[in-house]
mmCIF file of N, CA and C in Angstrom:
data_model
loop_
_atom_site.group_PDB
_atom_site.id
_atom_site.type_symbol
_atom_site.label_atom_id
_atom_site.label_comp_id
_atom_site.label_asym_id
_atom_site.label_seq_id
_atom_site.Cartn_x
_atom_site.Cartn_y
_atom_site.Cartn_z
ATOM 1 N N UNK A 1 37.941 140.949 -5.493
ATOM 2 C CA UNK A 1 36.978 140.605 -6.507
ATOM 3 C C UNK A 1 36.030 139.508 -6.000
ATOM 4 N N UNK A 2 36.567 138.488 -5.323
ATOM 5 C CA UNK A 2 35.733 137.410 -4.790
ATOM 6 C C UNK A 2 35.514 137.542 -3.289
ATOM 7 N N UNK A 3 36.059 138.567 -2.697
ATOM 8 C CA UNK A 3 35.882 138.750 -1.262
ATOM 9 C C UNK A 3 36.766 137.845 -0.415
ATOM 10 N N UNK A 4 37.826 137.335 -0.996
ATOM 11 C CA UNK A 4 38.754 136.471 -0.260
ATOM 12 C C UNK A 4 39.865 137.336 0.308
ATOM 13 N N UNK A 5 40.040 137.273 1.604
ATOM 14 C CA UNK A 5 41.062 138.079 2.272
ATOM 15 C C UNK A 5 42.199 137.177 2.746
ATOM 16 N N UNK A 6 43.307 137.131 2.009
ATOM 17 C CA UNK A 6 44.425 136.295 2.449
ATOM 18 C C UNK A 6 45.044 136.843 3.722
ATOM 19 N N UNK A 7 45.573 135.948 4.545
ATOM 20 C CA UNK A 7 46.264 136.385 5.748
ATOM 21 C C UNK A 7 47.382 135.407 6.072
ATOM 22 N N UNK A 8 48.358 135.897 6.800
ATOM 23 C CA UNK A 8 49.476 135.053 7.231
ATOM 24 C C UNK A 8 49.111 134.384 8.539
ATOM 25 N N UNK A 9 49.480 133.108 8.640
ATOM 26 C CA UNK A 9 49.182 132.334 9.847
ATOM 27 C C UNK A 9 50.448 131.623 10.306
ATOM 28 N N UNK A 10 50.572 131.422 11.602
ATOM 29 C CA UNK A 10 51.707 130.650 12.091
ATOM 30 C C UNK A 10 51.573 129.190 11.652
ATOM 31 N N UNK A 11 52.690 128.496 11.583
ATOM 32 C CA UNK A 11 52.716 127.105 11.136
ATOM 33 C C UNK A 11 51.781 126.227 11.964
ATOM 34 N N UNK A 12 51.698 126.469 13.263
ATOM 35 C CA UNK A 12 50.817 125.666 14.125
ATOM 36 C C UNK A 12 49.361 125.779 13.672
ATOM 37 N N UNK A 13 48.954 126.961 13.224
ATOM 38 C CA UNK A 13 47.586 127.170 12.741
ATOM 39 C C UNK A 13 47.359 126.402 11.438
ATOM 40 N N UNK A 14 48.327 126.446 10.533
ATOM 41 C CA UNK A 14 48.226 125.725 9.264
ATOM 42 C C UNK A 14 48.158 124.217 9.533
ATOM 43 N N UNK A 15 48.968 123.736 10.475
ATOM 44 C CA UNK A 15 48.943 122.314 10.827
ATOM 45 C C UNK A 15 47.575 121.907 11.381
ATOM 46 N N UNK A 16 46.959 122.772 12.190
ATOM 47 C CA UNK A 16 45.653 122.467 12.762
ATOM 48 C C UNK A 16 44.585 122.420 11.690
ATOM 49 N N UNK A 17 44.591 123.383 10.783
ATOM 50 C CA UNK A 17 43.606 123.429 9.707
ATOM 51 C C UNK A 17 43.728 122.204 8.815
ATOM 52 N N UNK A 18 44.954 121.834 8.491
ATOM 53 C CA UNK A 18 45.163 120.737 7.541
ATOM 54 C C UNK A 18 45.003 119.369 8.172
ATOM 55 N N UNK A 19 45.132 119.288 9.488
ATOM 56 C CA UNK A 19 45.093 117.990 10.135
ATOM 57 C C UNK A 19 46.357 117.197 9.902
ATOM 58 N N UNK A 20 47.387 117.874 9.437
ATOM 59 C CA UNK A 20 48.655 117.221 9.113
ATOM 60 C C UNK A 20 49.770 118.011 9.772
ATOM 61 N N UNK A 21 50.472 117.402 10.719
ATOM 62 C CA UNK A 21 51.536 118.089 11.444
ATOM 63 C C UNK A 21 52.832 118.234 10.685
ATOM 64 N N UNK A 22 52.890 117.741 9.461
ATOM 65 C CA UNK A 22 54.136 117.804 8.688
ATOM 66 C C UNK A 22 53.938 118.597 7.398
ATOM 67 N N UNK A 23 53.425 119.791 7.522
ATOM 68 C CA UNK A 23 53.189 120.619 6.340
ATOM 69 C C UNK A 23 54.508 121.091 5.752
ATOM 70 N N UNK A 24 54.615 121.012 4.436
ATOM 71 C CA UNK A 24 55.791 121.527 3.758
ATOM 72 C C UNK A 24 55.408 122.580 2.727
ATOM 73 N N UNK A 25 54.148 122.992 2.751
ATOM 74 C CA UNK A 25 53.681 123.981 1.796
ATOM 75 C C UNK A 25 53.284 125.245 2.528
ATOM 76 N N UNK A 26 53.340 126.357 1.839
ATOM 77 C CA UNK A 26 53.098 127.629 2.478
ATOM 78 C C UNK A 26 51.721 128.215 2.257
ATOM 79 N N UNK A 27 50.811 127.481 1.622
ATOM 80 C CA UNK A 27 49.486 128.007 1.357
ATOM 81 C C UNK A 27 48.462 127.025 1.903
ATOM 82 N N UNK A 28 47.452 127.549 2.579
ATOM 83 C CA UNK A 28 46.383 126.695 3.118
ATOM 84 C C UNK A 28 45.041 127.354 2.861
ATOM 85 N N UNK A 29 44.037 126.547 2.662
ATOM 86 C CA UNK A 29 42.669 127.023 2.513
ATOM 87 C C UNK A 29 41.815 126.332 3.552
ATOM 88 N N UNK A 30 40.955 127.077 4.191
ATOM 89 C CA UNK A 30 39.996 126.505 5.127
ATOM 90 C C UNK A 30 38.650 126.538 4.413
ATOM 91 N N UNK A 31 38.262 125.408 3.812
ATOM 92 C CA UNK A 31 37.080 125.361 2.958
ATOM 93 C C UNK A 31 35.922 124.660 3.642
ATOM 94 N N UNK A 32 34.739 125.072 3.293
ATOM 95 C CA UNK A 32 33.524 124.380 3.698
ATOM 96 C C UNK A 32 32.944 123.739 2.433
ATOM 97 N N UNK A 33 32.918 122.427 2.414
ATOM 98 C CA UNK A 33 32.437 121.710 1.242
ATOM 99 C C UNK A 33 30.956 121.388 1.453
ATOM 100 N N UNK A 34 30.090 121.841 0.536
ATOM 101 C CA UNK A 34 28.665 121.550 0.706
ATOM 102 C C UNK A 34 28.408 120.055 0.568
ATOM 103 N N UNK A 35 27.487 119.545 1.385
ATOM 104 C CA UNK A 35 27.153 118.126 1.355
ATOM 105 C C UNK A 35 25.917 117.915 0.511
ATOM 106 N N UNK A 36 25.943 116.872 -0.263
ATOM 107 C CA UNK A 36 24.795 116.459 -1.057
ATOM 108 C C UNK A 36 24.346 115.123 -0.485
ATOM 109 N N UNK A 37 23.143 115.071 0.057
ATOM 110 C CA UNK A 37 22.654 113.850 0.671
ATOM 111 C C UNK A 37 22.010 112.952 -0.383
ATOM 112 N N UNK A 38 22.232 111.659 -0.239
ATOM 113 C CA UNK A 38 21.780 110.690 -1.240
ATOM 114 C C UNK A 38 20.262 110.757 -1.449
ATOM 115 N N UNK A 39 19.489 110.878 -0.376
ATOM 116 C CA UNK A 39 18.033 110.955 -0.519
ATOM 117 C C UNK A 39 17.612 112.162 -1.360
ATOM 118 N N UNK A 40 18.239 113.302 -1.106
ATOM 119 C CA UNK A 40 17.932 114.516 -1.872
ATOM 120 C C UNK A 40 18.327 114.351 -3.336
ATOM 121 N N UNK A 41 19.493 113.752 -3.560
ATOM 122 C CA UNK A 41 19.984 113.540 -4.922
ATOM 123 C C UNK A 41 19.031 112.626 -5.690
ATOM 124 N N UNK A 42 18.641 111.497 -5.057
ATOM 125 C CA UNK A 42 17.784 110.517 -5.733
ATOM 126 C C UNK A 42 16.388 111.090 -5.999
ATOM 127 N N UNK A 43 15.854 111.877 -5.078
ATOM 128 C CA UNK A 43 14.516 112.433 -5.288
ATOM 129 C C UNK A 43 14.509 113.531 -6.358
ATOM 130 N N UNK A 44 15.647 114.149 -6.608
ATOM 131 C CA UNK A 44 15.724 115.201 -7.622
ATOM 132 C C UNK A 44 15.926 114.642 -9.034
ATOM 133 N N UNK A 45 16.230 113.353 -9.131
ATOM 134 C CA UNK A 45 16.461 112.754 -10.453
ATOM 135 C C UNK A 45 15.156 112.649 -11.234
ATOM 136 N N UNK A 46 15.197 113.018 -12.496
ATOM 137 C CA UNK A 46 14.044 112.824 -13.371
ATOM 138 C C UNK A 46 14.223 111.548 -14.191
ATOM 139 N N UNK A 47 15.467 111.108 -14.338
ATOM 140 C CA UNK A 47 15.781 109.843 -14.990
ATOM 141 C C UNK A 47 17.077 109.310 -14.389
ATOM 142 N N UNK A 48 17.322 108.054 -14.561
ATOM 143 C CA UNK A 48 18.542 107.472 -14.017
ATOM 144 C C UNK A 48 19.761 108.044 -14.715
ATOM 145 N N UNK A 49 20.847 108.304 -13.968
ATOM 146 C CA UNK A 49 22.050 108.814 -14.605
ATOM 147 C C UNK A 49 22.655 107.748 -15.527
ATOM 148 N N UNK A 50 23.307 108.210 -16.577
ATOM 149 C CA UNK A 50 23.920 107.263 -17.520
ATOM 150 C C UNK A 50 25.243 106.718 -16.990
ATOM 151 N N UNK A 51 25.845 107.400 -16.043
ATOM 152 C CA UNK A 51 27.114 106.963 -15.464
ATOM 153 C C UNK A 51 26.853 106.352 -14.084
ATOM 154 N N UNK A 52 27.709 105.449 -13.646
ATOM 155 C CA UNK A 52 27.487 104.803 -12.342
ATOM 156 C C UNK A 52 27.799 105.713 -11.162
ATOM 157 N N UNK A 53 27.176 105.404 -10.036
ATOM 158 C CA UNK A 53 27.505 106.012 -8.751
ATOM 159 C C UNK A 53 28.430 105.033 -8.033
ATOM 160 N N UNK A 54 29.475 105.519 -7.430
ATOM 161 C CA UNK A 54 30.389 104.674 -6.657
ATOM 162 C C UNK A 54 29.984 104.780 -5.197
ATOM 163 N N UNK A 55 29.676 103.642 -4.572
ATOM 164 C CA UNK A 55 29.258 103.602 -3.177
ATOM 165 C C UNK A 55 30.400 103.066 -2.331
ATOM 166 N N UNK A 56 30.810 103.817 -1.320
ATOM 167 C CA UNK A 56 31.893 103.385 -0.437
ATOM 168 C C UNK A 56 31.316 102.823 0.851
ATOM 169 N N UNK A 57 31.956 101.792 1.366
ATOM 170 C CA UNK A 57 31.563 101.214 2.646
ATOM 171 C C UNK A 57 32.804 100.608 3.281
ATOM 172 N N UNK A 58 33.098 101.009 4.488
ATOM 173 C CA UNK A 58 34.228 100.447 5.214
ATOM 174 C C UNK A 58 35.580 101.029 4.830
ATOM 175 N N UNK A 59 35.594 102.097 4.063
ATOM 176 C CA UNK A 59 36.866 102.745 3.712
ATOM 177 C C UNK A 59 37.135 103.788 4.785
ATOM 178 N N UNK A 60 38.121 103.546 5.624
ATOM 179 C CA UNK A 60 38.360 104.412 6.781
ATOM 180 C C UNK A 60 39.560 105.333 6.617
ATOM 181 N N UNK A 61 40.351 105.104 5.601
ATOM 182 C CA UNK A 61 41.547 105.909 5.395
ATOM 183 C C UNK A 61 41.221 107.077 4.465
ATOM 184 N N UNK A 62 41.453 108.293 4.936
ATOM 185 C CA UNK A 62 41.112 109.497 4.164
ATOM 186 C C UNK A 62 41.850 109.543 2.826
ATOM 187 N N UNK A 63 43.084 109.103 2.810
ATOM 188 C CA UNK A 63 43.845 109.132 1.552
ATOM 189 C C UNK A 63 43.278 108.144 0.541
ATOM 190 N N UNK A 64 42.814 106.991 1.011
ATOM 191 C CA UNK A 64 42.185 106.030 0.095
ATOM 192 C C UNK A 64 40.902 106.604 -0.486
ATOM 193 N N UNK A 65 40.119 107.281 0.342
ATOM 194 C CA UNK A 65 38.883 107.901 -0.149
ATOM 195 C C UNK A 65 39.209 108.933 -1.227
ATOM 196 N N UNK A 66 40.224 109.751 -0.992
ATOM 197 C CA UNK A 66 40.624 110.755 -1.986
ATOM 198 C C UNK A 66 41.045 110.135 -3.297
ATOM 199 N N UNK A 67 41.811 109.048 -3.225
ATOM 200 C CA UNK A 67 42.253 108.385 -4.457
ATOM 201 C C UNK A 67 41.090 107.719 -5.183
ATOM 202 N N UNK A 68 40.131 107.181 -4.426
ATOM 203 C CA UNK A 68 38.946 106.584 -5.058
ATOM 204 C C UNK A 68 38.127 107.664 -5.752
ATOM 205 N N UNK A 69 37.961 108.817 -5.126
ATOM 206 C CA UNK A 69 37.218 109.927 -5.739
ATOM 207 C C UNK A 69 37.888 110.348 -7.042
ATOM 208 N N UNK A 70 39.206 110.493 -6.998
ATOM 209 C CA UNK A 70 39.951 110.893 -8.207
ATOM 210 C C UNK A 70 39.786 109.858 -9.311
ATOM 211 N N UNK A 71 39.913 108.579 -8.971
ATOM 212 C CA UNK A 71 39.797 107.506 -9.965
ATOM 213 C C UNK A 71 38.373 107.414 -10.513
ATOM 214 N N UNK A 72 37.376 107.547 -9.628
ATOM 215 C CA UNK A 72 35.980 107.465 -10.063
ATOM 216 C C UNK A 72 35.645 108.586 -11.034
ATOM 217 N N UNK A 73 36.094 109.782 -10.729
ATOM 218 C CA UNK A 73 35.836 110.930 -11.608
ATOM 219 C C UNK A 73 36.531 110.731 -12.962
ATOM 220 N N UNK A 74 37.766 110.238 -12.922
ATOM 221 C CA UNK A 74 38.504 110.001 -14.169
ATOM 222 C C UNK A 74 37.839 108.917 -15.010
ATOM 223 N N UNK A 75 37.190 107.941 -14.352
ATOM 224 C CA UNK A 75 36.524 106.856 -15.065
ATOM 225 C C UNK A 75 35.135 107.256 -15.545
ATOM 226 N N UNK A 76 34.687 108.453 -15.196
ATOM 227 C CA UNK A 76 33.406 108.955 -15.676
ATOM 228 C C UNK A 76 32.222 108.687 -14.767
ATOM 229 N N UNK A 77 32.479 108.367 -13.504
ATOM 230 C CA UNK A 77 31.381 108.114 -12.563
ATOM 231 C C UNK A 77 30.563 109.384 -12.332
ATOM 232 N N UNK A 78 29.285 109.198 -12.071
ATOM 233 C CA UNK A 78 28.377 110.314 -11.778
ATOM 234 C C UNK A 78 28.747 110.981 -10.459
ATOM 235 N N UNK A 79 29.147 110.182 -9.485
ATOM 236 C CA UNK A 79 29.522 110.708 -8.178
ATOM 237 C C UNK A 79 29.982 109.598 -7.262
ATOM 238 N N UNK A 80 30.338 109.972 -6.043
ATOM 239 C CA UNK A 80 30.814 109.023 -5.039
ATOM 240 C C UNK A 80 30.001 109.236 -3.766
ATOM 241 N N UNK A 81 29.460 108.155 -3.237
ATOM 242 C CA UNK A 81 28.694 108.207 -1.998
ATOM 243 C C UNK A 81 29.616 107.799 -0.858
ATOM 244 N N UNK A 82 29.858 108.743 0.052
ATOM 245 C CA UNK A 82 30.701 108.504 1.221
ATOM 246 C C UNK A 82 29.780 108.444 2.435
ATOM 247 N N UNK A 83 29.784 107.333 3.180
ATOM 248 C CA UNK A 83 28.870 107.225 4.316
ATOM 249 C C UNK A 83 29.194 108.230 5.416
ATOM 250 N N UNK A 84 28.150 108.651 6.129
ATOM 251 C CA UNK A 84 28.338 109.596 7.235
ATOM 252 C C UNK A 84 29.018 108.925 8.420
ATOM 253 N N UNK A 85 28.722 107.646 8.632
ATOM 254 C CA UNK A 85 29.301 106.922 9.755
ATOM 255 C C UNK A 85 30.333 105.927 9.247
ATOM 256 N N UNK A 86 31.425 105.792 9.994
ATOM 257 C CA UNK A 86 32.436 104.805 9.646
ATOM 258 C C UNK A 86 33.467 105.282 8.646
ATOM 259 N N UNK A 87 33.426 106.560 8.284
ATOM 260 C CA UNK A 87 34.445 107.109 7.380
ATOM 261 C C UNK A 87 34.878 108.467 7.930
ATOM 262 N N UNK A 88 36.063 108.924 7.533
ATOM 263 C CA UNK A 88 36.525 110.215 8.056
ATOM 264 C C UNK A 88 35.804 111.415 7.467
ATOM 265 N N UNK A 89 34.915 111.189 6.504
ATOM 266 C CA UNK A 89 34.244 112.315 5.854
ATOM 267 C C UNK A 89 35.177 112.975 4.845
ATOM 268 N N UNK A 90 34.762 114.100 4.340
ATOM 269 C CA UNK A 90 35.569 114.821 3.357
ATOM 270 C C UNK A 90 36.368 115.872 4.111
ATOM 271 N N UNK A 91 37.653 115.637 4.263
ATOM 272 C CA UNK A 91 38.522 116.555 4.993
ATOM 273 C C UNK A 91 39.712 116.941 4.119
ATOM 274 N N UNK A 92 40.633 117.657 4.689
ATOM 275 C CA UNK A 92 41.769 118.166 3.909
ATOM 276 C C UNK A 92 42.632 117.040 3.340
ATOM 277 N N UNK A 93 42.763 115.935 4.061
ATOM 278 C CA UNK A 93 43.560 114.820 3.536
ATOM 279 C C UNK A 93 42.884 114.174 2.332
ATOM 280 N N UNK A 94 41.546 114.098 2.352
ATOM 281 C CA UNK A 94 40.805 113.559 1.210
ATOM 282 C C UNK A 94 41.004 114.472 -0.004
ATOM 283 N N UNK A 95 40.860 115.768 0.209
ATOM 284 C CA UNK A 95 41.022 116.724 -0.895
ATOM 285 C C UNK A 95 42.430 116.649 -1.463
ATOM 286 N N UNK A 96 43.427 116.568 -0.606
ATOM 287 C CA UNK A 96 44.818 116.499 -1.069
ATOM 288 C C UNK A 96 45.060 115.215 -1.862
ATOM 289 N N UNK A 97 44.592 114.066 -1.345
ATOM 290 C CA UNK A 97 44.799 112.789 -2.035
ATOM 291 C C UNK A 97 44.040 112.731 -3.357
ATOM 292 N N UNK A 98 42.935 113.475 -3.448
ATOM 293 C CA UNK A 98 42.155 113.488 -4.691
ATOM 294 C C UNK A 98 42.725 114.472 -5.702
ATOM 295 N N UNK A 99 43.790 115.153 -5.344
ATOM 296 C CA UNK A 99 44.401 116.187 -6.194
ATOM 297 C C UNK A 99 43.393 117.291 -6.518
ATOM 298 N N UNK A 100 42.519 117.586 -5.547
ATOM 299 C CA UNK A 100 41.550 118.661 -5.708
ATOM 300 C C UNK A 100 40.252 118.248 -6.371
ATOM 301 N N UNK A 101 40.185 117.031 -6.888
ATOM 302 C CA UNK A 101 38.975 116.568 -7.576
ATOM 303 C C UNK A 101 37.782 116.554 -6.622
ATOM 304 N N UNK A 102 38.015 116.308 -5.345
ATOM 305 C CA UNK A 102 36.923 116.274 -4.367
ATOM 306 C C UNK A 102 36.189 117.608 -4.282
ATOM 307 N N UNK A 103 36.824 118.684 -4.698
ATOM 308 C CA UNK A 103 36.175 119.992 -4.668
ATOM 309 C C UNK A 103 35.199 120.175 -5.828
ATOM 310 N N UNK A 104 35.319 119.322 -6.861
ATOM 311 C CA UNK A 104 34.468 119.453 -8.043
ATOM 312 C C UNK A 104 33.537 118.264 -8.251
ATOM 313 N N UNK A 105 33.753 117.185 -7.531
ATOM 314 C CA UNK A 105 32.959 115.971 -7.735
ATOM 315 C C UNK A 105 31.667 116.025 -6.930
ATOM 316 N N UNK A 106 30.688 115.255 -7.352
ATOM 317 C CA UNK A 106 29.448 115.108 -6.588
ATOM 318 C C UNK A 106 29.729 114.101 -5.490
ATOM 319 N N UNK A 107 29.644 114.553 -4.248
ATOM 320 C CA UNK A 107 29.927 113.682 -3.108
ATOM 321 C C UNK A 107 28.726 113.628 -2.193
#
């Protein structure tokens, strides 16, 4: 229906995709998360958002970034700005720590 073709992979492949050598789960997704650049976001605004934007700087731990994204979304933030340099970016550990919220939040 959605064109998703599940397949079985060896554990080594799942570990490589996840970036975590200690997988205990049997399902993995290899996702491409679209990036929203701050300049594009700001130029598309017709008025200031009513909710705050959370700006990250110097947060280097992927799990901390995921937890901040989850907390920001729960607190009603408009989005989270993750710098391109000096952070691990949005990877599988961020998504896992965010409990999947990173897949739905404006990043």
